[in-house]
Coordinates of C-alpha atoms and ligand atoms in Angstrom, one line a residue:
X1 CA -33.0 17.0 -6.2
X2 CA -30.5 17.8 -9.0
X3 CA -29.8 21.4 -7.4
X4 CA -28.8 19.7 -4.2
X5 CA -26.8 16.9 -5.7
X6 CA -24.8 19.9 -7.7
X7 CA -24.5 21.9 -4.6
X8 CA -23.1 19.1 -2.7
X9 CA -20.8 17.8 -5.6
X10 CA -19.5 21.8 -5.5
X11 CA -18.7 21.5 -1.7
X12 CA -17.0 18.3 -1.8
X13 CA -15.0 19.7 -5.1
X14 CA -13.5 22.3 -3.1
X15 CA -12.2 19.7 -0.2
X16 CA -11.2 17.6 -3.1
X17 CA -9.1 20.6 -4.7
X18 CA -7.8 21.5 -0.8
X19 CA -6.6 17.7 -0.5
X20 CA -4.9 17.7 -4.0
X21 CA -3.3 21.2 -3.2
X22 CA -1.9 19.5 0.0
X23 CA -0.7 16.4 -1.8
X24 CA 1.0 18.9 -4.5
X25 CA 2.8 20.5 -1.6
X26 CA 3.8 17.1 -0.1
X27 CA 5.4 15.9 -3.1
X28 CA 7.3 19.0 -3.7
X29 CA 8.5 18.5 -0.3
X30 CA 9.8 15.2 -0.8
X31 CA 11.4 15.8 -4.5
X32 CA 12.6 19.1 -5.0
X33 CA 12.0 21.3 -2.0
X34 CA 15.4 22.8 -0.4
X35 CA 16.0 21.7 3.0
X36 CA 15.2 24.9 4.7
X37 CA 12.1 25.1 2.9
X38 CA 10.5 22.8 5.5
X39 CA 9.7 24.9 8.4
X40 CA 7.1 26.9 6.2
X41 CA 6.2 24.1 3.8
X42 CA 5.0 22.5 7.1
X43 CA 2.8 25.4 8.2
X44 CA 1.6 25.9 4.5
X45 CA 0.4 22.3 4.7
X46 CA -1.2 22.5 8.2
X47 CA -3.1 25.5 6.7
X48 CA -4.6 23.7 3.8
X49 CA -5.6 20.5 5.8
X50 CA -7.4 23.0 8.6
X51 CA -9.4 24.7 5.6
X52 CA -10.1 21.4 4.1
X53 CA -11.2 19.9 7.4
X54 CA -13.6 23.1 8.1
X55 CA -15.0 22.9 4.6
X56 CA -15.8 19.0 5.0
X57 CA -17.3 19.5 8.3
X58 CA -19.6 22.4 7.4
X59 CA -23.0 21.8 8.5
X60 CA -24.5 22.7 5.3
X61 CA -23.0 19.6 3.9
X62 CA -24.7 17.6 6.7
X63 CA -28.0 19.3 5.6
X64 CA -27.7 18.4 2.0
X65 CA -26.9 14.8 2.8
X66 CA -29.9 14.7 5.1
X67 CA -32.2 16.3 2.7
X68 CA -30.6 14.0 -0.2
X69 CA -31.6 10.8 2.0
X70 CA -34.9 9.8 0.4
X71 CA -33.4 10.4 -3.1
X72 CA -30.5 8.4 -2.5
X73 CA -33.0 5.4 -1.4
X74 CA -34.8 5.8 -4.7
X75 CA -31.7 5.1 -6.7
X76 CA -30.1 1.9 -7.3
X77 CA -27.2 1.2 -4.6
X78 CA -24.5 1.1 -7.5
X79 CA -25.6 4.1 -9.5
X80 CA -23.3 6.9 -9.4
X81 CA -25.0 9.3 -7.5
X82 CA -26.2 6.9 -4.7
X83 CA -22.6 6.0 -4.4
X84 CA -21.5 9.4 -4.4
X85 CA -23.9 10.6 -1.8
X86 CA -23.2 7.3 0.4
X87 CA -19.4 7.8 0.5
X88 CA -19.7 11.4 1.0
X89 CA -22.0 11.0 3.9
X90 CA -19.4 8.2 5.4
X91 CA -16.6 10.7 5.1
X92 CA -18.8 13.6 6.7
X93 CA -20.0 11.6 9.6
X94 CA -16.3 10.6 10.2
X95 CA -15.2 14.0 10.1
X96 CA -17.4 15.4 12.3
X97 CA -17.1 13.0 15.0
X98 CA -13.8 14.1 16.1
X99 CA -13.2 17.4 17.6
X100 CA -10.9 19.6 15.6
X101 CA -8.8 20.4 18.8
X102 CA -8.1 16.6 19.2
X103 CA -7.2 16.4 15.4
X104 CA -4.6 19.2 15.8
X105 CA -3.1 18.0 18.9
X106 CA -2.9 14.8 17.2
X107 CA -1.4 16.0 14.3
X108 CA 1.1 17.9 16.3
X109 CA 2.4 15.3 18.1
X110 CA 2.5 13.2 15.0
X111 CA 4.7 15.7 13.5
X112 CA 6.9 16.1 16.6
X113 CA 7.2 12.1 16.7
X114 CA 8.4 11.6 13.3
X115 CA 10.9 14.7 13.7
X116 CA 12.7 12.4 16.6
X117 CA 12.2 9.3 15.0
X118 CA 14.6 10.5 12.0
X119 CA 17.4 11.0 14.8
X120 CA 16.2 7.9 17.0
X121 CA 16.6 5.3 14.2
X122 CA 20.1 6.1 12.8
X123 CA 21.1 6.4 16.6
X124 CA 19.5 2.9 17.1
X125 CA 17.9 4.9 20.2
X126 CA 14.4 3.4 21.1
X127 CA 14.1 4.9 24.4
X128 CA 14.4 8.5 22.8
X129 CA 10.7 7.9 21.1
X130 CA 9.4 5.6 24.0
X131 CA 7.8 8.3 25.5
X132 CA 6.3 9.8 22.3
X133 CA 5.1 6.4 21.3
X134 CA 3.2 5.8 24.5
X135 CA 1.2 9.1 23.8
X136 CA 0.5 8.2 20.4
X137 CA -1.1 4.9 21.8
X138 CA -3.1 7.0 24.2
X139 CA -4.0 9.3 21.4
X140 CA -5.0 6.3 19.1
X141 CA -7.2 4.9 21.7
X142 CA -8.8 8.3 22.3
X143 CA -9.5 8.5 18.6
X144 CA -11.1 5.4 18.5
X145 CA -13.3 6.4 21.4
X146 CA -15.2 8.7 19.2
X147 CA -16.7 6.0 17.6
X148 CA -18.4 3.9 20.0
X149 CA -19.9 0.7 19.3
X150 CA -16.9 -1.0 18.0
X151 CA -16.4 -4.7 18.6
X152 CA -12.5 -4.1 18.8
X153 CA -10.7 -0.6 19.7
X154 CA -8.7 -1.0 16.4
X155 CA -11.7 -1.4 14.2
X156 CA -12.5 2.2 13.8
X157 CA -8.8 3.0 13.2
X158 CA -8.7 0.3 10.4
X159 CA -11.7 1.9 9.1
X160 CA -9.9 4.9 7.8
X161 CA -7.5 2.9 5.3
X162 CA -9.6 -0.5 4.9
X163 CA -13.2 0.4 5.5
X164 CA -15.5 -2.1 6.6
X165 CA -12.9 -4.8 7.7
X166 CA -12.7 -6.0 11.3
X167 CA -10.2 -7.0 13.4
X168 CA -11.8 -10.2 14.3
X169 CA -11.9 -11.3 10.7
X170 CA -8.6 -10.2 9.8
X171 CA -6.7 -11.8 12.9
X172 CA -8.4 -15.3 12.0
X173 CA -7.3 -15.0 8.3
X174 CA -4.0 -13.9 9.1
X175 CA -3.7 -16.8 11.5
X176 CA -4.7 -19.1 8.6
X177 CA -2.2 -17.5 6.3
X178 CA 0.5 -17.7 9.1
X179 CA -0.2 -21.4 9.5
X180 CA 0.2 -22.1 5.8
X181 CA 3.7 -20.0 5.3
X182 CA 5.7 -20.9 8.4
X183 CA 6.2 -24.7 7.2
X184 CA 6.3 -23.1 3.6
X185 CA 9.4 -21.1 4.5
X186 CA 10.9 -23.6 6.9
X187 CA 11.2 -26.4 4.0
X188 CA 12.6 -23.5 1.4
X189 CA 15.1 -22.0 3.8
X190 CA 16.6 -25.4 5.1
X191 CA 17.7 -25.6 1.2
X192 CA 21.1 -24.7 -0.3
X193 CA 21.3 -21.0 -0.4
X194 CA 21.0 -19.7 -3.9
X195 CA 23.8 -17.1 -5.4
X196 CA 22.1 -14.0 -6.2
X197 CA 25.4 -11.9 -6.2
X198 CA 25.0 -10.8 -9.8
X199 CA 22.3 -8.6 -9.1
X200 CA 24.7 -6.5 -6.7
X201 CA 27.3 -5.6 -9.5
X202 CA 27.5 -1.9 -10.4
X203 CA 24.7 -1.0 -12.7
X204 CA 24.3 2.3 -14.3
X205 CA 21.4 4.0 -12.8
X206 CA 20.4 5.9 -15.8
X207 CA 19.8 2.5 -17.6
X208 CA 18.1 1.1 -14.8
X209 CA 15.7 3.7 -14.8
X210 CA 15.0 4.0 -18.4
X211 CA 14.4 0.5 -18.3
X212 CA 11.7 0.5 -15.7
X213 CA 10.1 3.3 -17.6
X214 CA 9.8 1.1 -20.9
X215 CA 8.2 -1.5 -18.6
X216 CA 5.7 0.9 -17.1
X217 CA 4.9 2.3 -20.5
X218 CA 4.0 -1.1 -22.0
X219 CA 1.9 -1.6 -18.6
X220 CA -0.1 1.3 -19.6
X221 CA 1.2 3.9 -17.4
X222 CA -0.1 7.2 -18.9
X223 CA 2.8 9.6 -19.0
X224 CA 0.7 12.5 -20.4
X225 CA -1.6 12.1 -17.1
X226 CA 1.5 11.2 -14.9
X227 CA 5.4 11.5 -14.4
X228 CA 8.1 9.7 -12.3
X229 CA 10.6 11.5 -10.0
X230 CA 13.3 10.7 -7.5
X231 CA 12.8 10.4 -3.8
X232 CA 14.2 8.7 -0.6
X233 CA 10.8 6.6 0.3
X234 CA 9.0 5.8 -2.9
X235 CA 5.1 6.4 -3.4
X236 CA 2.4 7.3 -5.5
X237 CA 0.3 10.5 -5.2
X238 CA -2.3 12.7 -7.3
X239 CA -3.0 16.2 -7.9
X240 CA -6.1 14.8 -9.9
X241 CA -7.2 11.7 -12.1
X242 CA -5.2 13.3 -15.0
X243 CA -2.2 13.9 -13.0
X244 CA -0.9 10.7 -11.1
X245 CA 2.7 10.8 -10.1
X246 CA 4.9 8.1 -8.9
X247 CA 8.4 8.5 -7.3
X248 CA 11.2 5.9 -7.1
X249 CA 14.7 5.4 -5.8
X250 CA 17.7 3.9 -7.5
X251 CA 21.0 2.0 -6.2
X252 CA 23.8 1.4 -8.5
X253 CA 24.6 -2.1 -6.7
X254 CA 21.0 -3.2 -6.5
X255 CA 19.5 -4.1 -9.9
X256 CA 16.1 -5.1 -8.1
X257 CA 15.5 -2.0 -5.8
X258 CA 14.4 1.0 -8.9
X259 CA 12.9 -1.7 -10.9
X260 CA 10.4 -3.5 -8.7
X261 CA 10.1 -0.4 -6.8
X262 CA 8.9 1.4 -10.0
X263 CA 6.7 -1.7 -11.1
X264 CA 5.0 -1.5 -7.5
X265 CA 4.1 2.2 -7.7
X266 CA 3.2 1.9 -11.5
X267 CA 0.5 -0.5 -10.3
X268 CA -0.9 2.0 -7.9
X269 CA -0.8 4.9 -10.4
X270 CA -2.6 2.7 -12.9
X271 CA -5.5 2.0 -11.0
X272 CA -5.8 5.9 -10.0
X273 CA -5.4 6.8 -13.9
X274 CA -8.5 4.0 -14.6
X275 CA -10.8 5.6 -12.4
X276 CA -14.2 6.8 -14.1
X277 CA -13.2 10.3 -15.2
X278 CA -16.8 11.4 -14.3
X279 CA -15.8 11.2 -10.6
X280 CA -13.3 13.9 -10.5
X281 CA -13.5 16.2 -7.7
X282 CA -15.8 13.7 -5.6
X283 CA -14.8 11.3 -2.8
X284 CA -15.4 8.7 -5.6
X285 CA -12.1 9.5 -7.3
X286 CA -9.6 7.3 -5.2
X287 CA -9.2 3.7 -4.6
X288 CA -11.6 1.5 -2.8
X289 CA -9.3 0.7 0.4
X290 CA -5.6 0.5 1.0
X291 CA -5.7 -3.4 0.5
X292 CA -7.5 -3.2 -2.7
X293 CA -4.7 -0.4 -3.6
X294 CA -2.1 -2.8 -2.3
X295 CA -3.6 -5.7 -4.4
X296 CA -3.0 -3.9 -7.6
X297 CA 0.6 -2.5 -6.9
X298 CA 1.4 -6.4 -6.0
X299 CA -0.3 -7.5 -9.1
X300 CA 2.0 -5.5 -11.5
X301 CA 5.1 -5.9 -9.4
X302 CA 5.3 -9.4 -8.5
X303 CA 2.3 -11.6 -10.0
X304 CA 3.3 -9.9 -13.5
X305 CA 6.7 -8.5 -12.9
X306 CA 8.3 -11.6 -11.1
X307 CA 6.7 -14.0 -13.4
X308 CA 9.0 -16.5 -15.7
X309 CA 6.6 -15.3 -18.6
X310 CA 7.6 -11.7 -18.2
X311 CA 11.0 -12.3 -18.0
X312 CA 10.9 -14.6 -21.2
X313 CA 10.2 -11.2 -23.0
X314 CA 12.0 -8.9 -21.0
X315 CA 15.4 -10.7 -20.0
X316 CA 16.6 -10.2 -23.6
X317 CA 16.4 -6.6 -23.7
X318 CA 17.8 -6.4 -19.9
X319 CA 20.8 -8.3 -21.0
X320 CA 21.4 -6.1 -24.2
X321 CA 21.3 -3.1 -21.9
X322 CA 24.1 -5.0 -19.2
X323 CA 25.8 -7.2 -21.7
X324 CA 28.9 -7.3 -19.3
X325 CA 27.0 -7.8 -16.0
X326 CA 24.4 -10.7 -17.4
X327 CA 26.1 -12.1 -20.6
X328 CA 26.8 -15.4 -18.8
X329 CA 23.4 -15.4 -16.6
X330 CA 20.4 -17.6 -18.1
X331 CA 17.1 -16.3 -17.9
X332 CA 16.3 -19.4 -15.5
X333 CA 19.0 -18.3 -13.0
X334 CA 17.8 -14.8 -13.1
X335 CA 14.0 -15.6 -12.5
X336 CA 15.6 -17.6 -9.4
X337 CA 17.6 -14.7 -8.1
X338 CA 14.9 -12.5 -8.1
X339 CA 12.5 -14.6 -6.5
X340 CA 14.8 -15.9 -4.0
X341 CA 13.3 -16.6 -0.6
X342 CA 15.4 -16.0 2.8
X343 CA 14.9 -15.3 6.1
X344 CA 15.3 -11.5 6.7
X345 CA 14.8 -8.1 8.8
X346 CA 13.3 -5.7 6.8
X347 CA 9.9 -6.0 5.7
X348 CA 10.3 -3.6 2.3
X349 CA 13.0 -5.8 1.0
X350 CA 11.4 -9.2 1.9
X351 CA 10.8 -11.8 -1.0
X352 CA 7.2 -13.0 -1.5
X353 CA 6.8 -15.9 0.7
X354 CA 8.1 -14.2 4.0
X355 CA 6.6 -10.8 3.2
X356 CA 3.5 -11.2 5.0
X357 CA 4.9 -12.2 8.2
X358 CA 6.1 -8.7 8.8
X359 CA 2.9 -7.1 8.3
X360 CA 1.3 -9.8 10.6
X361 CA 3.6 -9.6 13.2
X362 CA 3.0 -5.6 13.3
X363 CA -0.8 -5.9 13.1
X364 CA -0.7 -8.4 16.2
X365 CA 1.4 -5.8 18.3
X366 CA -0.6 -2.9 17.4
X367 CA -3.6 -5.2 19.0
X368 CA -2.1 -5.7 22.0
X369 CA -0.5 -2.3 22.6
X370 CA -4.2 -0.9 22.1
X371 CA -5.7 -3.5 24.1
X372 CA -3.3 -2.3 26.6
X373 CA -1.8 -5.8 27.3
X374 CA 1.6 -4.9 25.9
X375 CA 3.3 -2.0 27.2
X376 CA 5.3 0.3 24.8
X377 CA 8.5 -0.1 26.7
X378 CA 8.3 -3.7 26.1
X379 CA 7.7 -3.4 22.5
X380 CA 11.3 -3.9 21.4
X381 CA 11.6 -7.3 23.2
X382 CA 8.0 -8.5 21.9
X383 CA 9.2 -7.4 18.3
X384 CA 12.3 -9.3 18.6
X385 CA 10.4 -12.5 20.1
X386 CA 8.1 -12.5 17.3
X387 CA 10.8 -12.3 14.6
X388 CA 12.8 -15.1 16.5
X389 CA 9.7 -17.2 16.4
X390 CA 7.9 -16.5 13.2
X391 CA 10.8 -15.5 10.7
X392 CA 13.5 -17.3 12.8
X393 CA 16.0 -14.5 12.9
X394 CA 16.7 -11.9 15.7
X395 CA 17.4 -8.4 15.0
X396 CA 20.8 -7.5 16.3
X397 CA 19.5 -3.7 17.1
X398 CA 16.3 -1.6 17.4
X399 CA 17.4 0.1 14.1
X400 CA 16.6 -2.8 12.0
X401 CA 13.8 -3.9 14.4
X402 CA 11.1 -1.8 16.0
X403 CA 12.3 1.4 14.4
X404 CA 12.5 0.4 10.9
X405 CA 9.1 1.4 9.6
X406 CA 8.0 5.1 9.6
X407 CA 4.2 4.2 10.2
X408 CA 3.9 4.2 13.9
X409 CA 6.3 7.2 14.1
X410 CA 4.3 9.2 11.7
X411 CA 0.6 8.2 12.3
X412 CA -1.4 6.5 14.6
X413 CA -1.0 3.0 16.0
X414 CA -3.6 0.8 14.1
X415 CA -4.9 0.6 10.7
X416 CA -1.6 1.1 8.7
X417 CA -0.1 -2.4 8.0
X418 CA -3.3 -4.9 7.7
X419 CA -3.7 -3.6 4.2
X420 CA -0.2 -4.6 2.7
X421 CA -1.2 -8.3 3.4
X422 CA -4.8 -8.0 2.8
X423 CA -3.4 -6.8 -0.7
X424 CA -1.3 -9.4 -1.3
X425 CA -4.4 -11.9 -0.5
X426 CA -6.8 -9.9 -3.1
X427 CA -4.3 -9.7 -5.4
X428 CA -4.3 -13.6 -6.2
X429 CA -8.1 -13.6 -6.0
X430 CA -8.5 -11.0 -8.6
X431 CA -5.8 -12.2 -10.8
X432 CA -7.2 -15.9 -10.7
X433 CA -10.6 -14.1 -11.8
X434 CA -9.1 -12.4 -14.8
X435 CA -7.1 -15.4 -15.9
X436 CA -10.6 -17.3 -15.5
X437 CA -12.1 -14.7 -17.8
X438 CA -9.2 -14.6 -20.3
X439 CA -7.0 -17.6 -20.1
X440 CA -4.7 -16.2 -22.8
X441 CA -3.2 -13.5 -20.3
X442 CA -0.3 -15.8 -19.2
X443 CA 0.5 -16.2 -22.9
X444 CA 0.1 -12.6 -23.7
X445 CA 2.4 -11.4 -20.8
X446 CA 5.2 -13.9 -22.0
X447 CA 4.9 -11.7 -25.6
X448 CA 5.1 -8.2 -23.5
X449 CA 1.4 -7.6 -24.3
X450 CA -0.8 -6.3 -21.3
X451 CA -3.8 -4.9 -22.9
X452 CA -6.1 -7.7 -22.2
X453 CA -5.3 -7.8 -18.5
X454 CA -5.3 -4.0 -18.1
X455 CA -8.8 -3.5 -19.6
X456 CA -10.3 -6.6 -17.5
X457 CA -8.8 -4.8 -14.2
X458 CA -10.1 -1.2 -15.3
X459 CA -13.6 -2.7 -15.9
X460 CA -13.7 -4.8 -13.2
X461 CA -11.9 -2.8 -10.4
X462 CA -10.6 0.4 -11.3
X463 CA -13.3 2.5 -13.0
X464 CA -15.3 2.1 -9.8
X465 CA -13.1 4.2 -7.7
X466 CA -14.1 4.3 -4.3
X467 CA -17.8 3.3 -5.1
X468 CA -17.7 -0.1 -3.6
X469 CA -15.9 -1.6 -0.5
X470 CA -13.5 -3.9 -0.6
X471 CA -15.7 -6.8 0.4
X472 CA -18.1 -5.4 -2.0
X473 CA -15.7 -5.6 -4.9
X474 CA -14.5 -9.0 -4.0
X475 CA -18.1 -10.5 -4.1
X476 CA -18.8 -8.5 -7.5
X477 CA -15.5 -9.7 -8.7
X478 CA -15.0 -13.2 -7.5
X479 CA -18.4 -14.2 -6.4
X480 CA -17.0 -14.6 -2.7
X481 CA -15.5 -12.9 0.4
X482 CA -11.7 -12.3 1.2
X483 CA -10.0 -16.0 0.8
X484 CA -6.3 -17.1 1.3
X485 CA -6.7 -20.1 -1.0
X486 CA -5.8 -18.5 -4.4
X487 CA -2.8 -16.7 -2.9
X488 CA -1.6 -19.7 -1.2
X489 CA -1.9 -21.8 -4.3
X490 CA -0.1 -19.1 -6.3
X491 CA 2.7 -19.2 -3.8
X492 CA 2.9 -23.2 -3.8
X493 CA 2.6 -23.3 -7.5
X494 CA 5.5 -20.8 -8.2
X495 CA 8.0 -21.7 -5.7
X496 CA 7.4 -25.5 -6.4
X497 CA 9.3 -24.7 -9.6
X498 CA 12.2 -22.8 -7.8
X499 CA 12.7 -24.9 -4.7
X500 CA 11.8 -28.2 -3.5
X501 CA 8.5 -28.3 -1.7
X502 CA 8.3 -31.9 -0.9
Ligands
ZN1 ZN1 1.9 0.0 -2.2

């Protein structure tokens, strides 16, 4: 059996390396590549993706997986080898179901749509992408049809990013969360507006970046195995478990943009850097799901980075860096300002309390488009109605409405948004467990000490990589499945110290 496992691993390692090379080409194109390099780069990335797909769907992998089936069954479920075979089989079976010709057609359509969207959004012209989006809905439905036997048509599409999660469960849990959030937001936003203008003075961009780097070093982001560069839309990428990079953007008149963006991406990166190095080159060398990944970015960005304790330690240092801007601002006022709750249009700028309504609205609209109960031509109106109803604000134009997120215009419809809210929900579940195991964690954070927390997260979550599904991980770590209770409790506790919650 050993030789078959070795052969499987060496075939999977080639696929892994091709994926990492693709990621490197993509990272370069969003950081340093000159503008005119785009056409050739697109061609090269397409080639690498095609070779990777061919290698992943090689019938030899299918034969090896068949031959290893009995061996896999003889091993404990959570052993490294059984998990490797299990996750490789999942990915192989997914890859062979979709015809290569369909994938190529989909990729081509997506690239074209993205290109049109980059002009349609600034021109505030939904009509320009409407026809393309209609085709995206058709292609997304067709993609789902390669996975017959689903309960809801979105389920196979969700399974690409949040394997095992089903529309029925997500819908129910999102409805519960929405019911908790709507009255909370109403109570908070009926109170006096908070002045956070001091966050929007000019702040030296170099100093802002330096401050963020100092924080994530203390968080435990390993710069021998990573680096940070500037880009337009920040994200985290990796070329191996020992090269996990983050990107950020900085605005001179916004103290929060670079800082919280950096803390967010560092959370994704610390997760990847914490994966067992023995998994390098295998499908286990990645996060468990987009929801679990987001739970970690949100932990380091919000649960820690926007906490009172964190700023007890870091605010004097921030003040030292920006004495003219902050000398008259108390830590209390600063803390309240960075946690200001307001009805807003843009998902990525939203505060913790209103944030989840944005992905929930998108998820509901995706379900309706895929079910065929919402036509793409009626999407802008449906979007605006939901914003008016849920968030209490109507977008003045499609640019800040239905055209704002890149996801639908650079991928399929379905599967891209639920992970954000699943992540927020899980972040509180995992964090509550960490504090239960180590009650001293909150005190340590207030003295700039994160090693107890990060060691716990590594042991409980990070080291396992993709070995467990999100649901398995939740059960192993918290003893139960997905639950909004810890998250709602967290929000109510935190915001009752900032606003009157009655
Ligand atoms: Zn994220």
